[in-house]
Coordinates of C-alpha atoms in Angstrom, one line a residue:
M1 CA 0.0 0.0 0.0
N2 CA 1.5 3.4 -1.0
M3 CA 1.3 6.6 1.1
Q4 CA -1.6 7.9 -1.0
E5 CA -3.7 4.8 -0.2
E6 CA -2.8 5.1 3.5
D7 CA -4.5 8.5 3.7
F8 CA -7.9 6.9 3.1
I9 CA -9.6 5.9 6.4
I10 CA -12.7 4.7 4.6
E11 CA -12.7 2.8 1.3
I12 CA -16.0 1.6 -0.2
R13 CA -15.5 -0.6 -3.2
N14 CA -18.3 -1.7 -5.6
V15 CA -20.9 -1.8 -2.8
S16 CA -24.5 -2.6 -3.7
K17 CA -27.5 -3.1 -1.5
F18 CA -30.7 -4.9 -2.5
F19 CA -34.0 -5.1 -0.7
G20 CA -35.6 -8.0 -2.5
E21 CA -35.9 -6.9 -6.1
K22 CA -35.4 -3.2 -5.2
T23 CA -31.9 -1.7 -5.7
A24 CA -31.1 0.8 -2.9
L25 CA -27.5 1.3 -3.8
E26 CA -25.8 0.4 -7.1
C27 CA -22.0 -0.1 -7.3
I28 CA -20.9 2.6 -4.9
N29 CA -17.2 3.6 -4.9
L30 CA -16.0 6.2 -2.4
S31 CA -12.8 6.9 -0.6
V32 CA -12.6 9.3 2.5
R33 CA -9.4 10.7 3.8
K34 CA -8.4 10.9 7.5
G35 CA -9.8 14.0 9.2
E36 CA -12.1 14.9 6.3
F37 CA -15.6 16.3 6.6
V38 CA -17.6 14.4 4.0
T39 CA -21.3 15.1 3.4
I40 CA -23.5 12.6 1.6
L41 CA -26.2 14.8 0.0
G42 CA -29.3 13.9 -1.9
P43 CA -33.1 13.8 -1.9
S44 CA -35.3 11.5 0.2
G45 CA -35.0 7.9 -1.0
C46 CA -31.6 8.3 -2.8
G47 CA -29.8 5.8 -0.7
K48 CA -27.7 8.2 1.5
T49 CA -28.9 6.8 4.9
T50 CA -28.6 3.3 3.6
L51 CA -25.0 4.0 2.8
L52 CA -24.4 5.4 6.3
R53 CA -26.0 2.4 7.9
L54 CA -23.8 0.1 5.9
L55 CA -20.7 2.0 7.2
A56 CA -22.1 1.7 10.8
G57 CA -22.9 -2.0 10.4
F58 CA -26.6 -1.7 11.0
Q59 CA -27.3 -3.2 7.6
T60 CA -25.3 -5.8 5.6
V61 CA -23.7 -5.2 2.2
S62 CA -25.3 -7.3 -0.7
E63 CA -22.2 -6.9 -2.9
G64 CA -18.8 -5.3 -2.5
E65 CA -16.4 -4.4 0.3
I66 CA -15.9 -1.8 3.0
R67 CA -12.6 -1.0 4.7
I68 CA -12.0 1.3 7.6
A69 CA -8.5 2.2 8.8
G70 CA -7.1 -0.4 6.4
K71 CA -9.2 -3.3 7.8
E72 CA -11.9 -5.1 5.9
I73 CA -15.0 -4.7 8.0
T74 CA -17.8 -5.6 5.5
Q75 CA -19.3 -8.3 7.8
T76 CA -18.0 -6.9 11.2
P77 CA -20.8 -6.2 13.7
P78 CA -21.4 -2.5 14.7
H79 CA -19.9 -2.7 18.2
K80 CA -16.6 -3.9 16.8
R81 CA -16.2 -1.1 14.2
P82 CA -14.1 2.0 14.9
V83 CA -17.1 4.3 14.3
N84 CA -19.9 5.9 16.3
T85 CA -23.2 7.3 15.0
V86 CA -25.2 10.4 15.9
F87 CA -28.9 9.9 14.9
Q88 CA -31.5 12.4 13.9
K89 CA -33.5 11.7 17.0
Y90 CA -30.4 11.6 19.2
A91 CA -31.5 8.3 21.0
L92 CA -30.6 9.6 24.5
F93 CA -31.7 7.6 27.5
P94 CA -34.4 9.7 29.2
H95 CA -33.9 8.0 32.7
L96 CA -30.2 8.9 32.8
N97 CA -28.7 12.3 33.3
V98 CA -26.2 13.9 31.0
Y99 CA -23.1 12.4 32.7
D100 CA -24.6 8.8 32.7
N101 CA -25.7 9.1 29.1
I102 CA -22.2 9.9 28.0
A103 CA -20.6 7.3 30.3
F104 CA -22.9 4.5 29.3
G105 CA -20.6 3.0 26.6
L106 CA -17.6 3.4 28.8
K107 CA -19.3 1.5 31.7
L108 CA -20.1 -1.4 29.3
K109 CA -16.3 -1.6 28.6
K110 CA -15.8 -1.9 32.5
L111 CA -13.4 1.0 32.6
S112 CA -12.4 2.4 36.0
K113 CA -14.4 5.3 37.5
A114 CA -11.4 7.6 37.3
V115 CA -10.9 6.9 33.6
I116 CA -14.6 7.3 32.9
E117 CA -14.8 10.6 34.7
R118 CA -11.8 11.9 32.9
K119 CA -13.2 10.9 29.5
V120 CA -16.7 12.2 30.2
R121 CA -15.5 15.6 31.4
G122 CA -13.2 15.8 28.4
S123 CA -16.0 15.2 26.0
L124 CA -18.3 17.6 27.8
K125 CA -15.7 20.3 27.5
M126 CA -15.3 19.5 23.8
V127 CA -19.0 20.1 23.1
G128 CA -19.3 23.1 25.4
M129 CA -21.5 21.4 28.0
T130 CA -19.1 21.4 31.0
D131 CA -21.6 22.5 33.7
Y132 CA -24.5 20.2 32.5
E133 CA -23.3 16.8 33.6
F134 CA -26.0 16.3 36.3
R135 CA -28.9 17.8 34.3
D136 CA -31.8 15.6 33.1
V137 CA -31.7 15.2 29.3
D138 CA -35.4 16.1 29.1
S139 CA -34.7 19.5 30.5
L140 CA -32.3 20.4 27.7
S141 CA -33.0 22.2 24.5
G142 CA -32.8 20.5 21.1
G143 CA -29.3 21.9 20.5
Q144 CA -28.1 20.9 23.9
Q145 CA -29.4 17.4 23.4
Q146 CA -27.6 17.2 20.1
R147 CA -24.3 18.2 21.8
V148 CA -24.8 15.4 24.4
A149 CA -25.4 12.9 21.6
I150 CA -22.2 14.0 20.0
A151 CA -20.3 13.9 23.3
R152 CA -21.6 10.3 23.9
A153 CA -20.3 9.4 20.4
I154 CA -16.9 11.0 20.7
V155 CA -16.2 9.8 24.3
N156 CA -15.4 6.4 22.8
E157 CA -12.7 8.0 20.6
P158 CA -13.9 6.7 17.3
E159 CA -11.8 7.1 14.2
V160 CA -15.0 8.0 12.2
L161 CA -18.1 9.9 13.4
L162 CA -21.2 9.2 11.4
L163 CA -24.0 11.8 11.6
D164 CA -27.5 11.0 10.1
E165 CA -29.3 14.3 9.6
P166 CA -28.5 15.4 13.2
L167 CA -29.8 19.0 12.7
A168 CA -33.1 18.1 11.0
A169 CA -35.2 18.4 14.3
L170 CA -33.9 21.9 15.1
D171 CA -35.5 25.2 14.2
L172 CA -33.8 27.3 11.5
K173 CA -31.8 29.6 13.8
M174 CA -30.6 26.8 16.0
R175 CA -29.7 24.8 12.9
K176 CA -27.6 27.6 11.6
D177 CA -25.8 28.0 15.0
M178 CA -25.2 24.3 15.3
Q179 CA -23.7 24.2 11.8
M180 CA -21.0 26.5 12.9
E181 CA -20.6 24.5 16.2
L182 CA -20.2 21.3 14.2
K183 CA -17.6 22.9 11.9
E184 CA -15.6 24.1 14.9
M185 CA -16.0 20.7 16.7
H186 CA -14.7 18.9 13.6
K187 CA -11.5 21.1 13.6
R188 CA -11.0 20.5 17.4
L189 CA -11.5 16.8 17.3
G190 CA -9.5 16.1 14.1
I191 CA -11.5 12.9 13.4
T192 CA -13.3 12.0 10.2
F193 CA -16.9 13.1 9.9
V194 CA -19.4 11.5 7.5
Y195 CA -22.5 13.5 7.5
V196 CA -25.9 12.8 5.8
T197 CA -28.3 15.5 4.8
H198 CA -30.8 16.6 2.1
D199 CA -30.1 20.3 2.8
Q200 CA -27.9 21.7 0.1
E201 CA -27.0 24.8 2.0
E202 CA -25.9 22.7 5.0
A203 CA -23.7 20.6 2.8
L204 CA -22.1 23.6 1.1
T205 CA -21.5 25.2 4.6
L206 CA -20.0 22.3 6.4
S207 CA -18.1 20.1 4.0
D208 CA -14.6 19.5 2.7
T209 CA -16.1 17.1 0.2
I210 CA -19.7 16.6 -1.0
V211 CA -21.0 13.3 -2.4
V212 CA -24.2 13.9 -4.4
M213 CA -26.5 10.9 -4.7
S214 CA -29.6 10.1 -6.7
D215 CA -31.5 6.8 -7.2
G216 CA -28.9 4.8 -5.4
K217 CA -25.9 6.1 -7.4
I218 CA -23.2 8.7 -6.9
Q219 CA -23.7 11.6 -9.3
Q220 CA -20.7 13.7 -8.4
I221 CA -17.9 13.9 -5.8
G222 CA -16.1 17.2 -5.3
T223 CA -15.5 20.3 -3.1
P224 CA -18.4 22.6 -2.4
I225 CA -17.0 25.1 -4.9
D226 CA -16.6 22.4 -7.6
I227 CA -20.1 21.0 -7.0
Y228 CA -21.7 24.4 -7.2
N229 CA -19.7 25.9 -10.1
E230 CA -19.0 22.8 -12.2
P231 CA -21.9 20.4 -11.8
A232 CA -21.4 17.1 -13.6
N233 CA -25.0 16.8 -14.9
S234 CA -28.4 18.4 -14.9
F235 CA -29.5 16.6 -11.7
V236 CA -26.5 18.1 -9.7
A237 CA -27.0 21.5 -11.3
D238 CA -30.7 21.6 -10.4
F239 CA -30.3 20.0 -6.9
I240 CA -27.5 22.3 -5.7
G241 CA -28.8 25.8 -5.4
E242 CA -30.9 27.6 -8.1
S243 CA -30.0 27.2 -11.7
N244 CA -31.2 28.1 -15.2
I245 CA -30.7 24.9 -17.2
L246 CA -31.4 25.2 -21.0
N247 CA -30.9 23.2 -24.1
G248 CA -28.1 24.5 -26.2
T249 CA -25.9 23.8 -29.2
M250 CA -22.1 24.1 -29.1
I251 CA -21.4 25.9 -32.3
K252 CA -17.6 25.5 -31.9
D253 CA -15.0 26.0 -29.2
N254 CA -15.9 29.0 -27.0
L255 CA -19.2 29.6 -28.8
V256 CA -22.6 28.2 -27.7
R257 CA -26.1 29.0 -28.9
F258 CA -29.2 29.0 -26.7
C259 CA -32.4 31.1 -26.6
D260 CA -31.9 31.6 -30.4
T261 CA -28.7 33.7 -29.6
N262 CA -25.0 33.0 -29.8
F263 CA -22.9 33.5 -26.6
E264 CA -19.2 33.4 -26.1
C265 CA -18.1 30.9 -23.4
V266 CA -14.9 29.5 -22.0
D267 CA -15.7 25.8 -22.7
R268 CA -13.8 23.8 -25.4
G269 CA -13.7 20.3 -26.7
F270 CA -17.4 19.6 -27.2
G271 CA -17.1 19.4 -31.0
E272 CA -19.1 21.4 -33.5
Q273 CA -22.9 21.7 -33.7
T274 CA -23.2 19.4 -30.6
P275 CA -26.3 19.4 -28.5
V276 CA -25.4 20.4 -24.9
D277 CA -27.0 21.5 -21.6
V278 CA -26.3 25.1 -20.6
V279 CA -26.2 26.1 -16.9
I280 CA -26.3 29.7 -15.7
R281 CA -26.7 30.5 -12.0
P282 CA -29.3 33.3 -11.3
E283 CA -26.7 35.5 -9.5
D284 CA -24.5 35.4 -12.6
I285 CA -27.0 37.2 -14.9
Y286 CA -26.7 41.0 -15.1
I287 CA -30.1 42.8 -15.4
F288 CA -30.5 46.4 -16.4
Q289 CA -32.7 48.8 -18.3
Q290 CA -32.9 47.8 -21.9
S291 CA -29.9 48.9 -24.0
D292 CA -27.7 48.0 -26.9
A293 CA -25.4 46.1 -24.4
A294 CA -28.1 43.5 -23.7
Q295 CA -27.6 40.0 -25.1
L296 CA -31.3 39.2 -24.4
T297 CA -34.3 41.4 -23.9
G298 CA -37.2 40.4 -21.8
V299 CA -40.1 41.3 -19.6
V300 CA -40.2 40.9 -15.8
Q301 CA -42.9 38.4 -14.8
S302 CA -42.4 38.3 -11.0
T303 CA -40.2 39.9 -8.4
I304 CA -39.6 38.9 -4.7
F305 CA -37.5 40.6 -2.1
K306 CA -35.2 38.0 -0.5
G307 CA -33.4 40.2 2.1
V308 CA -30.0 40.5 0.4
H309 CA -31.3 40.6 -3.2
Y310 CA -34.3 40.5 -5.4
E311 CA -35.4 37.3 -7.2
M312 CA -37.0 38.0 -10.5
T313 CA -38.3 35.9 -13.4
V314 CA -37.8 37.4 -16.8
L315 CA -39.4 36.1 -20.0
C316 CA -37.2 36.4 -23.1
G317 CA -39.3 35.3 -26.0
D318 CA -40.3 31.7 -25.0
Y319 CA -37.6 31.3 -22.4
E320 CA -37.9 32.1 -18.7
F321 CA -34.9 33.1 -16.7
L322 CA -34.5 33.3 -12.9
V323 CA -32.4 36.3 -12.0
Q324 CA -31.0 37.4 -8.6
D325 CA -29.7 40.9 -8.3
Y326 CA -29.5 43.9 -5.9
H327 CA -31.3 46.1 -8.5
H328 CA -35.1 46.0 -8.4
F329 CA -37.4 46.0 -11.5
E330 CA -41.2 45.9 -11.4
V331 CA -43.4 43.3 -13.0
G332 CA -44.0 44.4 -16.6
D333 CA -40.6 46.3 -17.0
T334 CA -38.7 45.6 -20.2
V335 CA -35.1 44.7 -19.2
G336 CA -31.8 43.6 -20.8
L337 CA -29.9 40.6 -19.6
L338 CA -26.2 39.9 -20.0
V339 CA -24.0 36.8 -19.1
K340 CA -20.2 36.9 -19.1
P341 CA -18.4 34.0 -20.9
M342 CA -16.9 32.6 -17.6
D343 CA -20.4 32.3 -16.0
I344 CA -21.8 30.0 -18.7
H345 CA -21.2 26.3 -17.8
I346 CA -21.6 23.8 -20.6
M347 CA -22.4 20.1 -19.8
H348 CA -22.5 17.1 -22.1
K349 CA -26.1 15.8 -22.6
E350 CA -26.6 12.6 -20.7
R351 CA -28.9 11.3 -23.5
L352 CA -30.3 12.6 -26.8
C353 CA -33.4 10.5 -26.8
N354 CA -35.0 7.5 -25.0
T355 CA -33.3 4.2 -25.9
F356 CA -34.9 0.9 -25.0
E357 CA -34.0 -2.8 -25.6
G358 CA -36.8 -4.5 -27.4
K359 CA -37.9 -7.4 -29.7
L360 CA -39.5 -7.1 -33.1
L361 CA -42.7 -9.2 -33.1
D362 CA -43.7 -8.5 -36.7
A363 CA -43.1 -5.8 -39.3
E364 CA -45.5 -3.4 -37.5
H365 CA -45.2 -4.4 -33.8
V366 CA -42.4 -4.2 -31.4
E367 CA -42.1 -5.2 -27.7
F368 CA -40.3 -3.0 -25.1
L369 CA -41.0 -1.7 -21.6
G370 CA -43.0 -4.9 -21.0
C371 CA -45.6 -3.9 -23.6
T372 CA -46.4 -4.4 -27.3
F373 CA -46.5 -1.2 -29.3
A374 CA -47.6 -0.6 -32.9
C375 CA -44.8 1.0 -35.0
M376 CA -44.2 2.1 -38.6
P377 CA -43.2 -0.7 -41.0
V378 CA -39.8 -2.1 -40.1
S379 CA -37.4 -3.6 -42.7
C380 CA -34.1 -3.5 -40.8
A381 CA -34.8 -6.6 -38.7
Q382 CA -36.7 -9.9 -38.8
P383 CA -39.5 -10.9 -36.4
G384 CA -38.1 -12.4 -33.2
E385 CA -34.8 -10.4 -33.4
K386 CA -33.6 -8.2 -30.6
V387 CA -33.7 -4.5 -31.6
S388 CA -33.0 -1.1 -30.1
V389 CA -36.0 1.3 -29.9
E390 CA -35.5 5.1 -29.9
V391 CA -38.2 7.6 -29.0
D392 CA -37.7 11.4 -28.8
F393 CA -38.5 13.0 -25.4
N394 CA -41.3 15.2 -26.9
Q395 CA -43.0 12.3 -28.6
I396 CA -44.1 10.6 -25.4
I397 CA -47.6 11.5 -24.1
L398 CA -48.4 11.4 -20.4
Q399 CA -52.0 10.8 -19.3
D400 CA -53.8 11.9 -16.0
N401 CA -55.7 8.7 -16.1
E402 CA -53.3 5.7 -15.8
E403 CA -55.8 3.4 -17.6
D404 CA -55.4 5.6 -20.7
G405 CA -51.8 4.7 -21.2
A406 CA -50.2 1.6 -22.7
L407 CA -48.2 1.3 -19.4
T408 CA -48.1 3.3 -16.2
G409 CA -45.4 4.9 -14.1
E410 CA -44.5 7.5 -11.5
V411 CA -42.9 11.0 -12.0
R412 CA -39.5 10.8 -10.2
F413 CA -37.7 14.0 -11.2
I414 CA -38.8 17.3 -12.7
L415 CA -36.3 19.6 -14.5
Y416 CA -37.4 23.0 -15.8
K417 CA -35.5 23.9 -19.0
G418 CA -36.6 27.5 -19.6
N419 CA -39.5 26.8 -21.9
H420 CA -40.5 23.2 -21.0
Y421 CA -40.2 20.5 -18.3
H422 CA -38.0 17.5 -18.7
L423 CA -39.4 14.7 -16.6
T424 CA -37.9 11.4 -15.4
V425 CA -40.7 8.8 -15.1
L426 CA -40.1 5.4 -13.5
S427 CA -42.2 2.9 -15.4
D428 CA -43.8 0.0 -13.6
W429 CA -41.5 -2.1 -15.7
D430 CA -38.7 -0.5 -13.6
E431 CA -37.2 1.4 -16.5
L432 CA -36.7 5.1 -16.8
V433 CA -38.7 7.0 -19.4
Y434 CA -37.7 10.7 -20.2
V435 CA -40.4 13.1 -21.3
D436 CA -40.4 16.7 -22.6
T437 CA -43.7 18.4 -21.9
N438 CA -45.3 21.8 -21.3
D439 CA -47.8 20.3 -18.8
V440 CA -47.3 20.8 -15.1
W441 CA -46.7 17.6 -13.1
D442 CA -45.7 17.0 -9.5
D443 CA -43.0 14.7 -8.2
G444 CA -44.7 11.4 -7.3
D445 CA -47.7 11.7 -9.7
R446 CA -48.9 8.5 -11.2
V447 CA -49.3 8.7 -15.0
G448 CA -50.3 6.7 -18.0
I449 CA -47.7 6.5 -20.8
T450 CA -48.6 6.6 -24.4
I451 CA -46.1 6.2 -27.3
P452 CA -47.6 6.8 -30.9
A453 CA -46.5 4.4 -33.6
E454 CA -45.0 7.2 -35.7
A455 CA -42.7 8.2 -32.7
I456 CA -41.0 4.8 -32.5
R457 CA -37.8 4.2 -34.4
V458 CA -36.6 0.6 -34.5
V459 CA -32.9 0.2 -35.0
K460 CA -31.2 -3.2 -35.5
C461 CA -28.9 -4.1 -32.6

């Protein structure tokens, strides 16, 4: 093992977790350095808490390997792992005072009273609770209870501290205060923190490294600045802060076209006339009274005062932009917009159309997504052959009434792209279907899915 490998206190290699036929985690690979503050960030159901529980040993890995401090601990029980966990609900013992809550684990180890007292007082000092050792835990505020839970975890001197949304139960002001407390505590302790949250601002505030997850997969790993300024894909761009995400075409190096306008940018290597996704943060758009300097001209649709800036939506032709600026414009004002080249972020498109594996049944029928669909006459393959089926995003029709569709599914992710919505729908056949639509849907909506015959392109495998 070289020096670089020795720096990693946690190594997760090709880890997957299955609950029956459901995949909670798929081939996770992650390395965490000693003393690092790593945040696992993602929406509900993305697998972040499952990953933490695998590290803690509360659940078992279906595939893959976990190493902590150089030792393979994939099947090691929780109490034999060099980690401690702080839970969202703290799990303090209500019948014990603060001192006895913290000392509980030490007493199980049958340490001497002198050693226990020294360690408990040391951990209380570390979390700023020196004068609270004989208080009942029920008499403490939420923030104080959280400090006690952390003290109980660190008194065992773990190499890794796992924190599962520990601030979720606190009010906004206390949560902000505790974020700073945690950051300072991490510096004082010098141990590795692995922190789970769905709060993007919390992740950006606390972390050395952020791991963004969605649907049981890691989408991006990077510093807060990298994650915010250089998102790897549209999910990360949309999930981390506010973003304007638009379809664009890379004309050539340093020149991109979107909103029917050419813009200079700093990106290179995408090729020529290549479809791309364009990301512009709302604070990076300059807004001013209409003038010749404007790259785009639009009309203000809404304006909200946010305390440190105004948040405005501006309609430029068919495209809507979110703008954050100190200058205020009224609804109905005609304004100019300008974006500097360095503030335009270009991303490769993850896909250009839906692609499904299928089987040709006869010249005008193809099977895919667990259903039989009529299609235009096919001559590139013979009945019974495996084929690839392509369908453009805007050719798929979603129905309010599930029974009206050839198959059914659930809306899982909604991305606004300036003049339409790009939806991710999980079909009941457990495959993802991507849909462009002007209709408004909510996350979790049940839908019927219809694909017209003329929208289906059959390609020989």
